[in-house]
PDB file of C-alpha atoms and ligand atoms in Angstrom:
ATOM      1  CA  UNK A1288       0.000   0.000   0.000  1.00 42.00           C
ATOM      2  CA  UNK A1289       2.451   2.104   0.344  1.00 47.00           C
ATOM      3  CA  UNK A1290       5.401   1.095  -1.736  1.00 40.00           C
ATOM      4  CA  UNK A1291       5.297   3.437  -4.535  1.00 41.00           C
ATOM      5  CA  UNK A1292       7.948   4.769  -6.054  1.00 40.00           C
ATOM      6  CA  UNK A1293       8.061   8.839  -6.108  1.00 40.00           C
ATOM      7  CA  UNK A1294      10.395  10.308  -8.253  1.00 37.00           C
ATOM      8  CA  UNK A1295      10.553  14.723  -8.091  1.00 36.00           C
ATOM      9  CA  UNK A1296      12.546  17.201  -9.612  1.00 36.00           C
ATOM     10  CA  UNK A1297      15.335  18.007  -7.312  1.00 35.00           C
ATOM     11  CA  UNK A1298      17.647  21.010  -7.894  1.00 33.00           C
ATOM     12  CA  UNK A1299      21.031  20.512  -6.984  1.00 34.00           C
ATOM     13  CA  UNK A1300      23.087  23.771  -6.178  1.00 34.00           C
ATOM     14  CA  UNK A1301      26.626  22.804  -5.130  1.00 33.00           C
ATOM     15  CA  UNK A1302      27.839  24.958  -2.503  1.00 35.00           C
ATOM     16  CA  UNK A1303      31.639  25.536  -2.135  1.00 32.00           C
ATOM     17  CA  UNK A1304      33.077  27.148   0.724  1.00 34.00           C
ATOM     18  CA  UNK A1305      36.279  26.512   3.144  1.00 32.00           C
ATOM     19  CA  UNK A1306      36.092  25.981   6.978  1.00 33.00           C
ATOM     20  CA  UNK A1307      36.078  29.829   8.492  1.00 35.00           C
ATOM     21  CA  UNK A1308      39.437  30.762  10.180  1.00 35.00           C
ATOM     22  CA  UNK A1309      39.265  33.353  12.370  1.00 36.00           C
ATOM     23  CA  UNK A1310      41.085  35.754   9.688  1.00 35.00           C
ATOM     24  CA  UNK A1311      38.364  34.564   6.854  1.00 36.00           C
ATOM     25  CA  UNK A1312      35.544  34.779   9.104  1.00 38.00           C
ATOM     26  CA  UNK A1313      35.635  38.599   9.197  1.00 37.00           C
ATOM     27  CA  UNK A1314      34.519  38.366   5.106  1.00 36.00           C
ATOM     28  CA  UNK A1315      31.309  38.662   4.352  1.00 35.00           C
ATOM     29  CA  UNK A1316      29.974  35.535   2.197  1.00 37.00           C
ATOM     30  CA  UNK A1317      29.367  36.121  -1.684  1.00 34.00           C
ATOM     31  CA  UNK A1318      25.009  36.037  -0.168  1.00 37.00           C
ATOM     32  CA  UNK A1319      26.216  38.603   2.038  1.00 32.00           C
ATOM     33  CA  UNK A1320      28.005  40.503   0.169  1.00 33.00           C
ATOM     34  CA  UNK A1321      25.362  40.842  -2.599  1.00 33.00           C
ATOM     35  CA  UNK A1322      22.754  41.906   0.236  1.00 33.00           C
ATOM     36  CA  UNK A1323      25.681  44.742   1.470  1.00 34.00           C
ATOM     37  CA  UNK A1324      26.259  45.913  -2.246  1.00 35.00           C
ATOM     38  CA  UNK A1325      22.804  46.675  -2.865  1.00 37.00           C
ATOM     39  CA  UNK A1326      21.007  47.709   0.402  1.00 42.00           C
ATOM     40  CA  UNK A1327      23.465  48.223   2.961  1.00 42.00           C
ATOM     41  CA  UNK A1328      26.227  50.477   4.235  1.00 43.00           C
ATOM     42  CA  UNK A1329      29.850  49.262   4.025  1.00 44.00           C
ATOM     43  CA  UNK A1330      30.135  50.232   8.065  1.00 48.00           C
ATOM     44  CA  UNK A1331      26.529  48.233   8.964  1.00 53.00           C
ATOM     45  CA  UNK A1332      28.276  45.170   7.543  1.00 60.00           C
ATOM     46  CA  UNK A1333      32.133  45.254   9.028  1.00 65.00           C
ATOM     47  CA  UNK A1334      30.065  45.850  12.147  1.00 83.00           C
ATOM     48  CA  UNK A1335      28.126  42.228  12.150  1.00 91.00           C
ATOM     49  CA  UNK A1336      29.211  39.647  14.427  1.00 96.00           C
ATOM     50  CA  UNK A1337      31.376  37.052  12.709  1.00 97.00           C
ATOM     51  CA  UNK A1338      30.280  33.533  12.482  1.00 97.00           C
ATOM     52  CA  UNK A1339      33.466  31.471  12.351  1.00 96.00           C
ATOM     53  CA  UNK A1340      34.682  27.667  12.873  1.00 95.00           C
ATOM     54  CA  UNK A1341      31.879  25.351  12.260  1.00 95.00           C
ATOM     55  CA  UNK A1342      29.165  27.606  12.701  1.00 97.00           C
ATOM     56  CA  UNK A1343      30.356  29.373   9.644  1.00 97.00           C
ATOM     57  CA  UNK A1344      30.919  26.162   7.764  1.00 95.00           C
ATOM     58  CA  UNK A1345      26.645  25.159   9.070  1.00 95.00           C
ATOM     59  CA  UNK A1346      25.755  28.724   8.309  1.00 96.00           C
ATOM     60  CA  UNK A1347      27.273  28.730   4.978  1.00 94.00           C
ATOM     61  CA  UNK A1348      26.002  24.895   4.121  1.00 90.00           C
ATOM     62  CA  UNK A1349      21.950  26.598   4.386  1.00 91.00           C
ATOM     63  CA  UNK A1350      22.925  29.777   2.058  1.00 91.00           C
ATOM     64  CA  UNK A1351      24.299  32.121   4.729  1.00 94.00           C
ATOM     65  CA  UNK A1352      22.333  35.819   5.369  1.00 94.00           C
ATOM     66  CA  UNK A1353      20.432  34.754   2.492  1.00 92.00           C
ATOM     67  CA  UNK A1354      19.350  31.471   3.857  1.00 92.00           C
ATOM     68  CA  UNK A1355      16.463  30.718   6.502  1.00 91.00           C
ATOM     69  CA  UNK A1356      18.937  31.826   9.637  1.00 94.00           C
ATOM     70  CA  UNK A1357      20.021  35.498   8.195  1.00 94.00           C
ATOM     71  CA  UNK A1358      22.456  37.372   9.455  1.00 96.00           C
ATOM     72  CA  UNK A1359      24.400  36.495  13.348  1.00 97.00           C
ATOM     73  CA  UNK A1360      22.616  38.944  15.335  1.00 96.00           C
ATOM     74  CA  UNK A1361      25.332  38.170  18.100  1.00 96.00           C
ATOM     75  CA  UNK A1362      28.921  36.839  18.899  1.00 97.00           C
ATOM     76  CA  UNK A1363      29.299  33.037  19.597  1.00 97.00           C
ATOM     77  CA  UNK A1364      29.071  32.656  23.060  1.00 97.00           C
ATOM     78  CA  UNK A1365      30.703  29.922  24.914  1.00 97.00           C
ATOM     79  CA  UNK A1366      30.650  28.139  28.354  1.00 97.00           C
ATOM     80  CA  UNK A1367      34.118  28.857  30.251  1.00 96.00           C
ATOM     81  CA  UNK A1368      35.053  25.114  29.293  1.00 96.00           C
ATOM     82  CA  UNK A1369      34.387  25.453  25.996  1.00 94.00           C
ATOM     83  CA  UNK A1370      31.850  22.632  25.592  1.00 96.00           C
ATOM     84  CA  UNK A1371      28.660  24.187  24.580  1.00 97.00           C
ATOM     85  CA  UNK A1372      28.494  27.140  21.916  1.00 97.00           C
ATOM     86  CA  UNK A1373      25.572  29.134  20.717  1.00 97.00           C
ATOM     87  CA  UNK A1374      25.090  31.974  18.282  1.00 97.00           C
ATOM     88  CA  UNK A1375      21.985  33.613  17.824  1.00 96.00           C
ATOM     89  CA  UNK A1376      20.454  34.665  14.014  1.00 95.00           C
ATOM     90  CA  UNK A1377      17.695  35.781  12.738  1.00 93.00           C
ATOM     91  CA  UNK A1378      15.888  32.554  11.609  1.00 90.00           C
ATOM     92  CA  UNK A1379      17.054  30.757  15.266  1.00 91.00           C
ATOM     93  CA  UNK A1380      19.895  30.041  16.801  1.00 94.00           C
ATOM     94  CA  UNK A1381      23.030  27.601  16.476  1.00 96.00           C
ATOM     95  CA  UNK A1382      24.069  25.026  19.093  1.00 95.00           C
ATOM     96  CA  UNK A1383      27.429  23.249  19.210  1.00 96.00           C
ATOM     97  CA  UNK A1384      27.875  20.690  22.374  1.00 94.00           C
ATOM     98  CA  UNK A1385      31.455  18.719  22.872  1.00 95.00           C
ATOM     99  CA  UNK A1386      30.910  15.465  21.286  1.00 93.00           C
ATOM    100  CA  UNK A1387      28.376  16.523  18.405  1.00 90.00           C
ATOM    101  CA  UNK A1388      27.901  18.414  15.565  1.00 91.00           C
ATOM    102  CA  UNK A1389      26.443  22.280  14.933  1.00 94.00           C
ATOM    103  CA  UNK A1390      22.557  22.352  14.776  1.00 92.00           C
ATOM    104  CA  UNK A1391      19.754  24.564  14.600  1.00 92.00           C
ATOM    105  CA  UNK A1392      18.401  24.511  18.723  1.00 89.00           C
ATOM    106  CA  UNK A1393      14.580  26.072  17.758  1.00 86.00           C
ATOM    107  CA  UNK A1394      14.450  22.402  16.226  1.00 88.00           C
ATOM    108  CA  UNK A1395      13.946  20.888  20.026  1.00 87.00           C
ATOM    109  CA  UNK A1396      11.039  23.294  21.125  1.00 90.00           C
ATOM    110  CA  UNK A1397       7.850  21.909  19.522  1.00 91.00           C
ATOM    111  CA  UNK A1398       6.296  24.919  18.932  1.00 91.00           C
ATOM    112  CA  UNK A1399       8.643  26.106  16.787  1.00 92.00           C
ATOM    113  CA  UNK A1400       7.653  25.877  12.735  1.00 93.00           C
ATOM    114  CA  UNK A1401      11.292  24.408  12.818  1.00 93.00           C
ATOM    115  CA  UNK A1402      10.913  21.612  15.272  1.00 95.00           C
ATOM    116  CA  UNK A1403      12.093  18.402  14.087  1.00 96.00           C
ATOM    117  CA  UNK A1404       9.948  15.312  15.293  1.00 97.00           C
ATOM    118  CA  UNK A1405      11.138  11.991  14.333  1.00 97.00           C
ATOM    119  CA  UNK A1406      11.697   8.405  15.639  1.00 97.00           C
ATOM    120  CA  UNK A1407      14.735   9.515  17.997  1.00 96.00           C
ATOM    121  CA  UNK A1408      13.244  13.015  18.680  1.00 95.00           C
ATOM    122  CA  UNK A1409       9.597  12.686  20.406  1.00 96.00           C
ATOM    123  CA  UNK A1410       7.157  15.311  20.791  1.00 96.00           C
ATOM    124  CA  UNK A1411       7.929  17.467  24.360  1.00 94.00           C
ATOM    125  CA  UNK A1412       5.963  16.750  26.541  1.00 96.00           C
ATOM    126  CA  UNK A1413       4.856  13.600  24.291  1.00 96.00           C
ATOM    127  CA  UNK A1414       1.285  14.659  24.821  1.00 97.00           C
ATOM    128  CA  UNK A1415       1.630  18.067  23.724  1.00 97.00           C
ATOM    129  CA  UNK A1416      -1.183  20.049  21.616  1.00 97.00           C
ATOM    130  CA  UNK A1417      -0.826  22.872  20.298  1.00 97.00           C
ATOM    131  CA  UNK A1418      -1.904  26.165  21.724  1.00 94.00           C
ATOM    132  CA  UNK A1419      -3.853  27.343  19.086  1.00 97.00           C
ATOM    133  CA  UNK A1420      -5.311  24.987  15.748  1.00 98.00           C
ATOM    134  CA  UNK A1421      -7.798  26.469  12.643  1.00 98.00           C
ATOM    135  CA  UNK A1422      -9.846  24.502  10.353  1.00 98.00           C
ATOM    136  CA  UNK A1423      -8.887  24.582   7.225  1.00 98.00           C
ATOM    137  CA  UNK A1424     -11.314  26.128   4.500  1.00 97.00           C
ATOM    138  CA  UNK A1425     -12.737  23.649   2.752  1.00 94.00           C
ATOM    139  CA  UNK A1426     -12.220  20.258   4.973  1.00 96.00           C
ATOM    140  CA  UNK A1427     -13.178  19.455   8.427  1.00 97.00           C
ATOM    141  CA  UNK A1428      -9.166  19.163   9.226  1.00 98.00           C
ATOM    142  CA  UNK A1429      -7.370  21.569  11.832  1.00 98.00           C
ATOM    143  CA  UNK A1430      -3.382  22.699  11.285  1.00 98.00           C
ATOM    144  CA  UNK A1431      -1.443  25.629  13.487  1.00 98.00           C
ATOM    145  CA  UNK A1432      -2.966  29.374  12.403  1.00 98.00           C
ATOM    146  CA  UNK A1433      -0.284  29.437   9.924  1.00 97.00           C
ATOM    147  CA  UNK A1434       0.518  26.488   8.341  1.00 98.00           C
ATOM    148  CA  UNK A1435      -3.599  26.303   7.715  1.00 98.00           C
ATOM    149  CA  UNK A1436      -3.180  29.762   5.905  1.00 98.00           C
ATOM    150  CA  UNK A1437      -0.221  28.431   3.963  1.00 98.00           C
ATOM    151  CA  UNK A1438      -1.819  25.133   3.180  1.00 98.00           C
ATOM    152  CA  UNK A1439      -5.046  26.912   1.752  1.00 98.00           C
ATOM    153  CA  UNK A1440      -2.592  29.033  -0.926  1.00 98.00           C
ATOM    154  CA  UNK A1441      -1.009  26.169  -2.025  1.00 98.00           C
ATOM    155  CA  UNK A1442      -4.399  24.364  -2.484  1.00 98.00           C
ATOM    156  CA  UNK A1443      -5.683  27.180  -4.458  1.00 98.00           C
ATOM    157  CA  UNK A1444      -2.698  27.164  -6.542  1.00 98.00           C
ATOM    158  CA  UNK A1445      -2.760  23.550  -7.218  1.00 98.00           C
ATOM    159  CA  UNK A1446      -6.583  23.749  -8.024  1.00 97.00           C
ATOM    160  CA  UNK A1447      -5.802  26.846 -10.772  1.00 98.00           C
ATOM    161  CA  UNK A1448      -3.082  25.291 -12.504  1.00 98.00           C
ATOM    162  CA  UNK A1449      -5.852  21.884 -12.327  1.00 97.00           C
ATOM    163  CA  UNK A1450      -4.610  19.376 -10.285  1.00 97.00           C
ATOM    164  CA  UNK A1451      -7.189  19.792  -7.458  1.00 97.00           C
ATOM    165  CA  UNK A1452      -6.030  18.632  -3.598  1.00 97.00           C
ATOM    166  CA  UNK A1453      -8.141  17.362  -0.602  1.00 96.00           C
ATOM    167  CA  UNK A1454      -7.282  17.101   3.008  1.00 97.00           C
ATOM    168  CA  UNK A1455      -7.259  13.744   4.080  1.00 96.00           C
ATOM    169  CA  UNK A1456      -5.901  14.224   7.574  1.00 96.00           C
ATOM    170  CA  UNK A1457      -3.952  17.377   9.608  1.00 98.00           C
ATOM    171  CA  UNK A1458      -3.090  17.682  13.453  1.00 98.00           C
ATOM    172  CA  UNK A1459      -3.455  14.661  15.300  1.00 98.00           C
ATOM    173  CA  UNK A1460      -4.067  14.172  18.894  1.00 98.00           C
ATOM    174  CA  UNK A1461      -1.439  11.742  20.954  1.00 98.00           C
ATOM    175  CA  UNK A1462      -4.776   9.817  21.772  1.00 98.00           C
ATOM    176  CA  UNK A1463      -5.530   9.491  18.271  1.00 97.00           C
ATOM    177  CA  UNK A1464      -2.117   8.503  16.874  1.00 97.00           C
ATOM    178  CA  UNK A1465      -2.216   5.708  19.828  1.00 98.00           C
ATOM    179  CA  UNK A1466      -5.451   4.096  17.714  1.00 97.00           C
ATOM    180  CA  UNK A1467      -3.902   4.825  14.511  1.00 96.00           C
ATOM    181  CA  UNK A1468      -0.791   3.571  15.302  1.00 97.00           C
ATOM    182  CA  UNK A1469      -2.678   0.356  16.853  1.00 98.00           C
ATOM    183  CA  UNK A1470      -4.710   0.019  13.946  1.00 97.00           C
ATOM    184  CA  UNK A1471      -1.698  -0.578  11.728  1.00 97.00           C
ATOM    185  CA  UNK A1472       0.151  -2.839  14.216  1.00 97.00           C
ATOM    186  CA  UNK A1473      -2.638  -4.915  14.108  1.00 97.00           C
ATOM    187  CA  UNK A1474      -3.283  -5.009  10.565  1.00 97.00           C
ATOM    188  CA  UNK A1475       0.609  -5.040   9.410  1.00 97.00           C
ATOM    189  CA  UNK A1476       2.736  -5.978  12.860  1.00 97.00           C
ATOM    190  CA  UNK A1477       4.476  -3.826  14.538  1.00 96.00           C
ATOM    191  CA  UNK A1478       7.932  -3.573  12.513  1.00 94.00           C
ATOM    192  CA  UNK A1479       5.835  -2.534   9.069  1.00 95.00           C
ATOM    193  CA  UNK A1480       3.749  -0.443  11.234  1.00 96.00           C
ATOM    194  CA  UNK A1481       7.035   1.362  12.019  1.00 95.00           C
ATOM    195  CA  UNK A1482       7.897   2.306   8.593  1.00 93.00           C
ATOM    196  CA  UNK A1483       3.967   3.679   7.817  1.00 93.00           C
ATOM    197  CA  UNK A1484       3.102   4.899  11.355  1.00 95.00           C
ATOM    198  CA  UNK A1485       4.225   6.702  14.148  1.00 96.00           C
ATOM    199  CA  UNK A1486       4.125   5.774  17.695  1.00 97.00           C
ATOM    200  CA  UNK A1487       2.378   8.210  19.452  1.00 97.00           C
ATOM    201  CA  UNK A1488       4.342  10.992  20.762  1.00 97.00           C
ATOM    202  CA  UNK A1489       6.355  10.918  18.104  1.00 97.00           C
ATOM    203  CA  UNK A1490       4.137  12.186  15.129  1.00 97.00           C
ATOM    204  CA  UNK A1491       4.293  15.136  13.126  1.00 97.00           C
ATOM    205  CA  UNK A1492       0.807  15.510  12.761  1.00 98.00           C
ATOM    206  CA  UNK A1493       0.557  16.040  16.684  1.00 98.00           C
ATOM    207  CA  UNK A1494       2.499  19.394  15.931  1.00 97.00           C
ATOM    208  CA  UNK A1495      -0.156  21.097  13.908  1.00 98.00           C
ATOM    209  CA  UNK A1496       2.185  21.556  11.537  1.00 98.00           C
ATOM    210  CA  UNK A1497       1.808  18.326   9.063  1.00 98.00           C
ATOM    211  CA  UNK A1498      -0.480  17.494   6.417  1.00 98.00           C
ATOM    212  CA  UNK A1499      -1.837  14.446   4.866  1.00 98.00           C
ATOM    213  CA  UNK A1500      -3.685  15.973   0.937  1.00 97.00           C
ATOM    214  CA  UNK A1501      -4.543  13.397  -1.684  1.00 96.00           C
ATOM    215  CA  UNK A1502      -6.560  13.828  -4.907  1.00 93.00           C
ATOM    216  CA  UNK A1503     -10.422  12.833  -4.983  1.00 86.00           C
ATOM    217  CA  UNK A1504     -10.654   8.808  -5.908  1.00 82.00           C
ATOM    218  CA  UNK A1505      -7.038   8.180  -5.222  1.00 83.00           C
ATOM    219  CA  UNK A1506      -5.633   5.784  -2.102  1.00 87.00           C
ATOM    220  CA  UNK A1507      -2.551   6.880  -0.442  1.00 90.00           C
ATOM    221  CA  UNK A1508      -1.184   3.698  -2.914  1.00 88.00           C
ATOM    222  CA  UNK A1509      -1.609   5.333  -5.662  1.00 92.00           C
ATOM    223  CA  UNK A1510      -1.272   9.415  -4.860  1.00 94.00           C
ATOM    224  CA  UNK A1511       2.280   9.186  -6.001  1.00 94.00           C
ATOM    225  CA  UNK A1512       1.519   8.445  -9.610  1.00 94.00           C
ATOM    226  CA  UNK A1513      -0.782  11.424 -10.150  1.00 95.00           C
ATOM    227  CA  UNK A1514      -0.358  14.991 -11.714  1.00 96.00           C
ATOM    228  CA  UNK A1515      -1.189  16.269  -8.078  1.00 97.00           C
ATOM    229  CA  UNK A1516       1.928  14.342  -6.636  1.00 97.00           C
ATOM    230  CA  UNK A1517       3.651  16.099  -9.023  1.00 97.00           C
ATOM    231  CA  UNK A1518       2.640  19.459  -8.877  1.00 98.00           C
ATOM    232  CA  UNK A1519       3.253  19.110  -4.595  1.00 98.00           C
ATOM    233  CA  UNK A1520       7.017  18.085  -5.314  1.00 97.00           C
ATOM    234  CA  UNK A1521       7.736  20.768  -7.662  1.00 97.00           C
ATOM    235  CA  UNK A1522       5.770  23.425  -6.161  1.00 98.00           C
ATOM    236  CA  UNK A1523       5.285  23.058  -1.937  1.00 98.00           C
ATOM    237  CA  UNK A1524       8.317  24.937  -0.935  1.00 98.00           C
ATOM    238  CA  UNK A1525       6.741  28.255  -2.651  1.00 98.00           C
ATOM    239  CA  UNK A1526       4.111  27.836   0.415  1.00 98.00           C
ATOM    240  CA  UNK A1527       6.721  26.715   3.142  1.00 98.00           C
ATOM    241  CA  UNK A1528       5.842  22.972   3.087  1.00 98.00           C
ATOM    242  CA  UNK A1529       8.590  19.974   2.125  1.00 98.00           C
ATOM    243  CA  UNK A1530       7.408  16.527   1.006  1.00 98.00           C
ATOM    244  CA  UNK A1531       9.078  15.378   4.703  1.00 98.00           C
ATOM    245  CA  UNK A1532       9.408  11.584   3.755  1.00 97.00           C
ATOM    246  CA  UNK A1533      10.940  11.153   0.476  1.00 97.00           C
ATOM    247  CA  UNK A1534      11.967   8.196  -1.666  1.00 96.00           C
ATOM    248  CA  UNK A1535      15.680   6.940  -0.681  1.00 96.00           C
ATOM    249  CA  UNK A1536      15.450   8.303   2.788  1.00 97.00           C
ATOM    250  CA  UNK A1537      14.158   5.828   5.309  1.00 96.00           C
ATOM    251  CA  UNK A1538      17.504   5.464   7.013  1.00 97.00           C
ATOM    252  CA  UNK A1539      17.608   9.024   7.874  1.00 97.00           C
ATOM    253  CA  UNK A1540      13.704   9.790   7.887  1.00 97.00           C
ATOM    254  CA  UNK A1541      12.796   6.074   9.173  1.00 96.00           C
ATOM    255  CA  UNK A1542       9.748   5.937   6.833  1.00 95.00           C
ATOM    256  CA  UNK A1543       8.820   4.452   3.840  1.00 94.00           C
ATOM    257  CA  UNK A1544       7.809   7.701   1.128  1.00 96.00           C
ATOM    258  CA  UNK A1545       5.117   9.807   1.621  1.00 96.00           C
ATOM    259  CA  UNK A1546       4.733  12.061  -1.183  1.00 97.00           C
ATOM    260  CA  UNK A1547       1.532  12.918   0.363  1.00 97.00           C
ATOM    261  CA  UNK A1548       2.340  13.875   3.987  1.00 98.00           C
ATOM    262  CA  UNK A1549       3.456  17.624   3.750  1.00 98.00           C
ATOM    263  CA  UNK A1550       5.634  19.666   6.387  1.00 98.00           C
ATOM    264  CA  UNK A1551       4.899  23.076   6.921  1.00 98.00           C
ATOM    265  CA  UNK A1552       9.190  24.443   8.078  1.00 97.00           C
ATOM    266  CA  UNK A1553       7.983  28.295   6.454  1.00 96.00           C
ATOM    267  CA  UNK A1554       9.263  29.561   3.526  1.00 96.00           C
ATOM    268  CA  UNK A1555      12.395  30.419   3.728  1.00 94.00           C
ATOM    269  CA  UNK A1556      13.417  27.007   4.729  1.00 95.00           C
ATOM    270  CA  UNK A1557      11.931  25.570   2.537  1.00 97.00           C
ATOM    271  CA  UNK A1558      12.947  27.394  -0.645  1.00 95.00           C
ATOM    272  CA  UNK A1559      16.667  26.593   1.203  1.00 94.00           C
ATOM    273  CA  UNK A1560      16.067  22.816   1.164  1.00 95.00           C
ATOM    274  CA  UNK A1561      15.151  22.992  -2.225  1.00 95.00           C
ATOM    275  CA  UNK A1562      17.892  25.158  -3.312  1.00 93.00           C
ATOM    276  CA  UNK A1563      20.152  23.218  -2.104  1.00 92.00           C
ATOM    277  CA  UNK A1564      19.083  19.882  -2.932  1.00 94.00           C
ATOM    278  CA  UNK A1565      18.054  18.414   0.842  1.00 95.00           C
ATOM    279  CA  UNK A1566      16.272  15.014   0.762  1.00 96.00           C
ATOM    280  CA  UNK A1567      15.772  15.282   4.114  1.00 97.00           C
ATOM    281  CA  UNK A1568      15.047  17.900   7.435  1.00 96.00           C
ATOM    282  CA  UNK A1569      17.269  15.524   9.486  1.00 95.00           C
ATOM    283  CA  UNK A1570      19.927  16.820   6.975  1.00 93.00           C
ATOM    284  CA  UNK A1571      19.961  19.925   5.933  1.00 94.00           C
ATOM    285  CA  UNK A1572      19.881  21.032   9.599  1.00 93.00           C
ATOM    286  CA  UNK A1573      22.446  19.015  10.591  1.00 89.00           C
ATOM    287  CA  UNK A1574      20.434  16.617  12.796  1.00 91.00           C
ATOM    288  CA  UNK A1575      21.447  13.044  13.285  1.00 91.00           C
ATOM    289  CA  UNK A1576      19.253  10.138  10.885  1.00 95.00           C
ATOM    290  CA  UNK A1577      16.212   8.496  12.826  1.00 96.00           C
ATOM    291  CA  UNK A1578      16.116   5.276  11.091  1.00 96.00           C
ATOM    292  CA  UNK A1579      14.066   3.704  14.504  1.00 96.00           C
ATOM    293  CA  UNK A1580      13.438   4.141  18.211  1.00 95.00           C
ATOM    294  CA  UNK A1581      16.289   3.830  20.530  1.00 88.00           C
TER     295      UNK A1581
HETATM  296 ZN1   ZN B1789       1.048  12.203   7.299  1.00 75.29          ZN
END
């Protein structure tokens, strides 16, 4: 039921850059640079905080100012032992503990549009719900205020250029991901549940910020073969959502694809992941693969 293959049109934009030294870290980036030429003052921009070491190289990997972070708003700032780091952008801020590599932090607080959720990374507290949830026009589905207003642009997009989506299914309570997650242990066992269905806890659609959409007639079996599944992969990131579970990336994502289960991450991160060619969220922000539970 869910073994189709998914294929999308990925742009690949190679990004070259070397690790910052201190010296090199005072130079603006080419992005930044092109934002200083045309709307800034020489000063404004020798007077940023530098982003050096492996920030710079993380900051640099997700397109610098012009990426989803922006600019360093402050210095790095370090414990006295040097073990944890943190820098603070504009898009959120970057972490750095001894013994593991540079992420984005706002990816731990679930009620940031960046969390990440996965199979190693559970909701916190695992019963949360979100503060706030809208129905979205047209469906008897509820998503967070703005990932509903996002969702209903894209849908009205889709449905001009004729490749009309429905909801099937948006936020999800913990006590309703416990049935569904049942439901499929029963019907499949519990290691094929695993790679269809989230434990509870552990869903994205408990966030508020995740979408199921199919086309009228069509199963979740056969979604991925239609002009709609199509038009989602080439087209979502204009509205800030990411096809979350794509095709090659169940050791990193831990599920099988899903090219109808959309992620609303805003726009600016998603127009990054697609300019850069990320398969996955676990990846582009630097967070370790999720292939199962611990
Ligand atoms: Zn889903």
């Amino acid at each position: 039921m869910h073994s189709q293959r998914w294929t999308g049109i990925v742009v690949v934009l190679t990004l070259t850059f070397g690790v910052g030294t201190g010296a090199a870290a005072a130079a603006p980036t080419p992005q930044a640079h092109v934002v200083a030429a045309t709307d800034a003052a020489p000063a404004a921009d020798a007077a940023r905080p530098p982003v050096t070491g492996g920030f710079r190289t993380f900051w640099l990997r997700v397109r610098g100012a012009d990426g989803f972070l922006g600019e360093p708003l402050a210095p790095r700032a370090c414990t006295k032992a040097r073990t944890r780091c943190s820098q603070r952008f504009e898009g959120g801020t970057l972490t750095w503990r001894k013994g593991s590599r540079v992420e984005v932090a706002e990816s731990r607080e679930t009620s940031s549009v960046l969390v990440v959720v996965n199979k190693r990374r559970p909701l916190s507290p695992r019963t949360y719900a979100p503060p706030k949830l809208r129905t979205v026009k047209g469906s008897n589905q509820r998503l967070r205020p703005q990932a509903a207003t996002a969702l209903e642009k894209l849908m009205r997009a889709a449905a001009a250029d004729g490749v009309p989506l429905n909801v099937r299914s948006g936020h999800r309570s913990y006590a309703t991901q416990k049935s569904v997650y049942a439901r499929w242990v029963r019907t499949y066992g519990k290691a094929r549940a695993d790679r269809i269905s989230a434990r509870a806890g552990h869903s994205e659609h408990q966030t508020g910020l995740a979408v199921d959409v199919l086309t009228r007639g069509h199963s979740f079996g056969t979604f991925g073969r239609t002009p709609q599944a199509r038009w989602v992969a080439r087209n979502a990131h204009r509205y800030g959502f990411i096809v979350r579970y794509r095709a090659g990336q169940e050791k990193v994502t831990g599920y099988s694809p899903e090219p109808w289960h959309l992620r609303y991450v805003g726009v600016a991160l998603a127009r990054d992941m697609r300019l850069a060619g990320s398969r996955s969220l676990e990846g582009h922000l630097g967070i370790a693969a999720a292939p199962g539970y611990r």
